[in-house]
Amino acid sequence: MKRRDTLKALGFSGITFGLAVGPAEAGVPLPPDKKVPLKVPGGRQPFEAERDVKLHADKFFTPQELKTVTLLSDIIIPADSKSGSATQAGVPAFIEFMMKDVPANQTPMRGGLAWLDNTCRKLYGKPFADCTRAQQINMVDQIAYPQKAKKDMSQGVAFFNMMRNFVVCGFYTSKIGIEDLGYKGNTPNQWEGVPEPVLKKFGLSYT
Amino acid sequence: MNPFQIKEAPVVYDVAIVGSGAGGGMAAYMLAKAGAKVVLLEAGGYFDPADPKYITQLKWPYESPRRGANTTRPFGDFDAAWGGWQIDGEPYSAKTGTEFHWFRSRMLGGRTNHWGRISLRFGPDDFRRGSLTGVGDDWPITYEDVAPYYDRVDKLVGVFGSKEGIRNEPDGHFLPPPKPRLHELMIQKAAKGIGIPVIPSRLAILTKAINNERGQCFYCNQCGRGCQAYADFSASSVLCIPAIKTGNVTLINGAMCREVTTDPKTGLATGVSFVHTGTMQEHTVRAKTVMLGASACESARILLNSKSALHPNGLANSSGVVGKYLNDSTGASRGAFVPALMDRDRYNEDGVGGMHVFTPWWLDNKKLDFPRGYHIEYGGGMGMPGFGFGFGTENMNGKYPTANGTMKPAGGYGSGLKEDVRRFYGAYVHMAGRGEPVPLESNYCEIDPDKVDKYGIPTLRFNYKWSDYEVKQAKHMQDTFEEIFHAMGAIPMGNKPGPETNHGYGLEAPGKIIHEVGTVRMGKDPNKSALNAYQQAHDCKNLFVVDAAPFVSQGDKNVTLTILANSMRTSEFVIDQVKKKNI
């Protein structure tokens, strides 16, 4: 049945609403968009795409800072028998982006890196990146365990917590991190309920 | 070109509809299908969940440079809602000591593109809380008036659920519900043991295909991103786009409504004036009937800004009630850790975009110290990691033994940390209460005397404070969450929210639950209400409001399904009145 016939059958065609106008002759013509926008990726609003391009073009970390961030990233998430490391997953670039995306991150990060270098100079006579591997691990061990750390290391603990958060998050939201985690979804499927062996293990059932 | 000229379109439409969300979208759908010539004004841009230009569904977190963080969208990069609680150039304010947070989605389909799809009918009691409790007011309509429309909306949009026969939770025409996930089975078993019901949820998601235009759910858990298969209900995919396809709808995007224009002699609505957001030019469209579906607060704002000699307090406002009785759902929540779920077997448990089970209100308020109920929504499971994943691992990994039974110090780094993250994945549950507030005349929005938005339109100023009723309800929620957590062997996270937490016991600020209603209330008495039982203005017979503004109260039910049913009912009333030449 054509739409017109359907409307006739419903008794609304032409009778109900008197002054009908066709959409082609009606309405307000929209002026042409004069701006030539950048290519907006699918799912982004133009202002978001512009903002992302600008943030990507900016630089936050100095080369020295980036070196330290990269070292810490692979100390926090090294390669193991199951998966790769934080740098293999692109974590330093993610952290760089988040500093620009949320400027409130900048002072704790930059200041934390400066605290780390200053503390390393006091302890080992060199900034963190120039220390030996053993010295770097010795330093990290003093700030990586919040409940065991000495009181005068509290700022370092706060910085390392921040770094751990960003590295773990950056890694486990990357392709290799998601594979490591074993997340099986984000794909079309038919949900049939919890697998039977799992139900059994928990003593649960659907009946 | 004179930038200040007012563009007068040369045609008179049958109906001008402001807003394309649940209310405006339904009105456009019903009227276009009936053959009316409709102009549909949407302040935001065009949106089609199936157009790759807009699709975020099935994207991975690493496809966002911020891994889906909420820097530019309040619910994250992949959420379908454009806009949020703050929009550049569209400010609002609040009176000192009060607050309200106003979420707006500027796009075709409005907030229905990302909503939770929770589709609960108001029950018989929800329409007459005033006479049942002595607090609040009754609606001018009953459940029996709306029930036939709920039936038709169920079939049009597709809602899954189960027949339960609970008196104030009326059953609908349900598609099959999805089976509960593991944590939901655990919650269900534990809650049942302490007398709290947990039943299949009721969501507007197609677990079975209902026609050839829309696909079946493929269980990606991402309804909040909009569905390219149209397998969930959005006003864009299910109402607006089909309405436009009839050829009877002229959609104007970027149309920021300023006011409803009226005839200086008759006082009747003659059309709508708006500013085009792209060009900043003024326009008017003329129409024989005007329907506002701009959202509760936006529709109130438009009416209050539509002042004329015959309507000095704004249109439909001789009662002075427009803007008053603003109310949002209450909300409080808590998370917990489930040790039994450590080191879980991995499988895909994405399911539908939302909970598979929920708890409807189950108690008698006569025996409690607050007059209205709430429902509980449940979360948890092995979801897709996004921004924030793994944060705070140092607060967890020192508390629970490793797989071989040994304890280790909190925090740390290295391959042991990776093992911790794997161990804790999917071992959390979350509970959120959503409750009915008591609508108060003292909670309102009004026109701010000093401010305009970037389009020159006077903005809203809010005055909103929770009463003791809502705080006591939130306290009850927190107690209930802990009871269920303990019954299932879960360990609540953080300290229990107390009287000082947030607005009391974790009660969220007004507006944060995004269920605001009530600002253009309907009623029998024109001195106390703006609209009659058909959402028709007492003062202006060719003006209707079809969003949640007419709601006298909101139940502890999410409001979208009732917006849809009421808008369908009003649209048929409009068709009938035009036939009878009454408008």
Coordinates of C-alpha atoms in Angstrom, one line a residue, chain A residues 27-172:
Chain A
G27 CA 11.0 26.2 5.0
V28 CA 14.0 28.3 5.5
P29 CA 16.9 27.9 3.1
L30 CA 20.1 27.3 5.0
P31 CA 23.0 29.4 3.8
P32 CA 26.0 27.5 2.5
D33 CA 28.7 26.8 5.1
K34 CA 31.5 29.1 4.1
K35 CA 34.2 27.6 6.3
V36 CA 36.2 24.7 4.9
P37 CA 36.5 22.5 7.9
L38 CA 39.2 19.9 8.5
K39 CA 38.2 16.3 7.8
V40 CA 36.1 15.3 10.9
P41 CA 36.6 11.6 11.8
G42 CA 33.5 9.5 12.3
G43 CA 31.7 10.0 15.6
R44 CA 33.4 13.3 16.3
Q45 CA 31.8 16.8 16.5
P46 CA 33.7 19.4 14.4
F47 CA 34.9 21.3 17.5
E48 CA 36.2 18.1 19.0
A49 CA 38.1 17.2 15.8
E50 CA 39.6 20.7 15.7
R51 CA 40.6 20.5 19.3
D52 CA 42.2 17.1 18.9
V53 CA 44.3 18.3 16.0
K54 CA 45.5 21.3 18.0
L55 CA 46.4 19.1 21.0
H56 CA 48.3 16.6 18.9
A57 CA 50.3 19.5 17.4
D58 CA 51.3 20.9 20.8
K59 CA 54.1 19.4 22.8
F60 CA 54.1 19.1 26.6
F61 CA 57.0 16.9 27.7
T62 CA 60.6 18.0 27.1
P63 CA 62.8 15.3 25.6
Q64 CA 64.3 14.7 29.1
E65 CA 60.9 14.4 30.7
L66 CA 59.7 12.1 28.0
K67 CA 62.7 9.9 28.6
T68 CA 61.9 9.6 32.3
V69 CA 58.2 8.9 31.5
T70 CA 59.2 6.2 29.1
L71 CA 61.5 4.5 31.6
L72 CA 58.9 4.6 34.3
S73 CA 56.2 3.3 32.0
D74 CA 58.2 0.1 31.3
I75 CA 59.1 -0.3 34.9
I76 CA 55.4 -0.2 35.9
I77 CA 54.3 -2.3 33.0
P78 CA 57.2 -4.5 31.6
A79 CA 56.8 -7.1 29.0
D80 CA 56.1 -10.5 30.5
S81 CA 55.3 -14.0 29.4
K82 CA 51.7 -12.9 28.5
S83 CA 52.1 -9.6 26.8
G84 CA 54.2 -6.6 25.8
S85 CA 55.3 -3.5 27.7
A86 CA 53.8 -0.1 28.2
T87 CA 56.0 1.5 25.6
Q88 CA 55.1 -1.2 23.1
A89 CA 51.5 -0.2 23.7
G90 CA 52.1 3.5 23.1
V91 CA 51.6 4.5 26.7
P92 CA 54.0 7.6 26.8
A93 CA 52.1 9.2 23.8
F94 CA 48.8 8.6 25.7
I95 CA 50.2 10.3 28.8
E96 CA 51.6 13.2 26.7
F97 CA 48.1 13.7 25.2
M98 CA 46.3 13.5 28.6
M99 CA 48.5 16.3 29.9
K100 CA 47.3 18.6 27.1
D101 CA 43.7 17.3 27.2
V102 CA 43.3 17.9 30.9
P103 CA 45.7 20.8 31.9
A104 CA 45.0 20.1 35.6
N105 CA 47.3 17.1 35.1
Q106 CA 50.3 19.2 34.1
T107 CA 51.6 20.6 37.4
P108 CA 51.4 17.3 39.4
M109 CA 53.1 15.5 36.5
R110 CA 55.8 18.1 35.6
G111 CA 56.4 18.8 39.3
G112 CA 56.5 15.1 40.1
L113 CA 59.1 14.5 37.5
A114 CA 61.2 17.4 38.9
W115 CA 60.8 16.0 42.4
L116 CA 62.0 12.6 41.1
D117 CA 65.1 14.1 39.4
N118 CA 65.9 16.3 42.4
T119 CA 65.6 13.3 44.8
C120 CA 67.8 11.2 42.5
R121 CA 70.4 13.9 42.4
K122 CA 70.5 13.9 46.2
L123 CA 70.7 10.2 46.5
Y124 CA 72.8 9.2 43.4
G125 CA 74.2 12.5 42.0
K126 CA 72.3 12.2 38.7
P127 CA 68.7 12.8 37.4
F128 CA 66.6 9.7 37.2
A129 CA 67.1 8.9 33.5
D130 CA 70.9 9.0 33.9
C131 CA 71.0 6.7 36.9
T132 CA 71.9 3.1 36.6
R133 CA 69.1 0.5 36.4
A134 CA 69.8 -0.6 40.0
Q135 CA 69.6 3.1 41.2
Q136 CA 66.3 3.6 39.3
I137 CA 64.7 0.5 40.9
N138 CA 66.1 1.5 44.3
M139 CA 64.4 4.9 43.8
V140 CA 61.1 3.4 42.6
D141 CA 61.0 1.0 45.5
Q142 CA 61.0 3.9 47.9
I143 CA 57.8 5.5 46.3
A144 CA 55.9 2.5 44.9
Y145 CA 54.4 1.1 48.1
P146 CA 52.2 3.8 49.8
Q147 CA 51.9 2.0 53.1
K148 CA 55.6 1.1 53.5
A149 CA 57.2 4.4 52.2
K150 CA 59.0 6.7 54.5
K151 CA 57.3 10.0 55.4
D152 CA 59.7 12.1 53.5
M153 CA 58.8 10.3 50.3
S154 CA 55.1 11.2 50.5
Q155 CA 55.2 13.5 47.5
G156 CA 57.0 10.8 45.5
V157 CA 54.3 8.3 46.5
A158 CA 51.6 10.7 45.2
F159 CA 53.5 11.2 42.0
F160 CA 54.1 7.4 41.5
N161 CA 50.4 6.7 42.2
M162 CA 49.5 9.2 39.4
M163 CA 52.0 7.6 37.1
R164 CA 50.9 4.1 37.9
N165 CA 47.3 5.1 37.2
F166 CA 48.1 6.6 33.8
V167 CA 50.4 3.7 32.8
V168 CA 48.0 0.9 33.8
C169 CA 45.1 2.7 32.2
G170 CA 47.0 3.5 29.0
F171 CA 48.2 -0.1 28.7
Y172 CA 44.9 -1.9 29.4

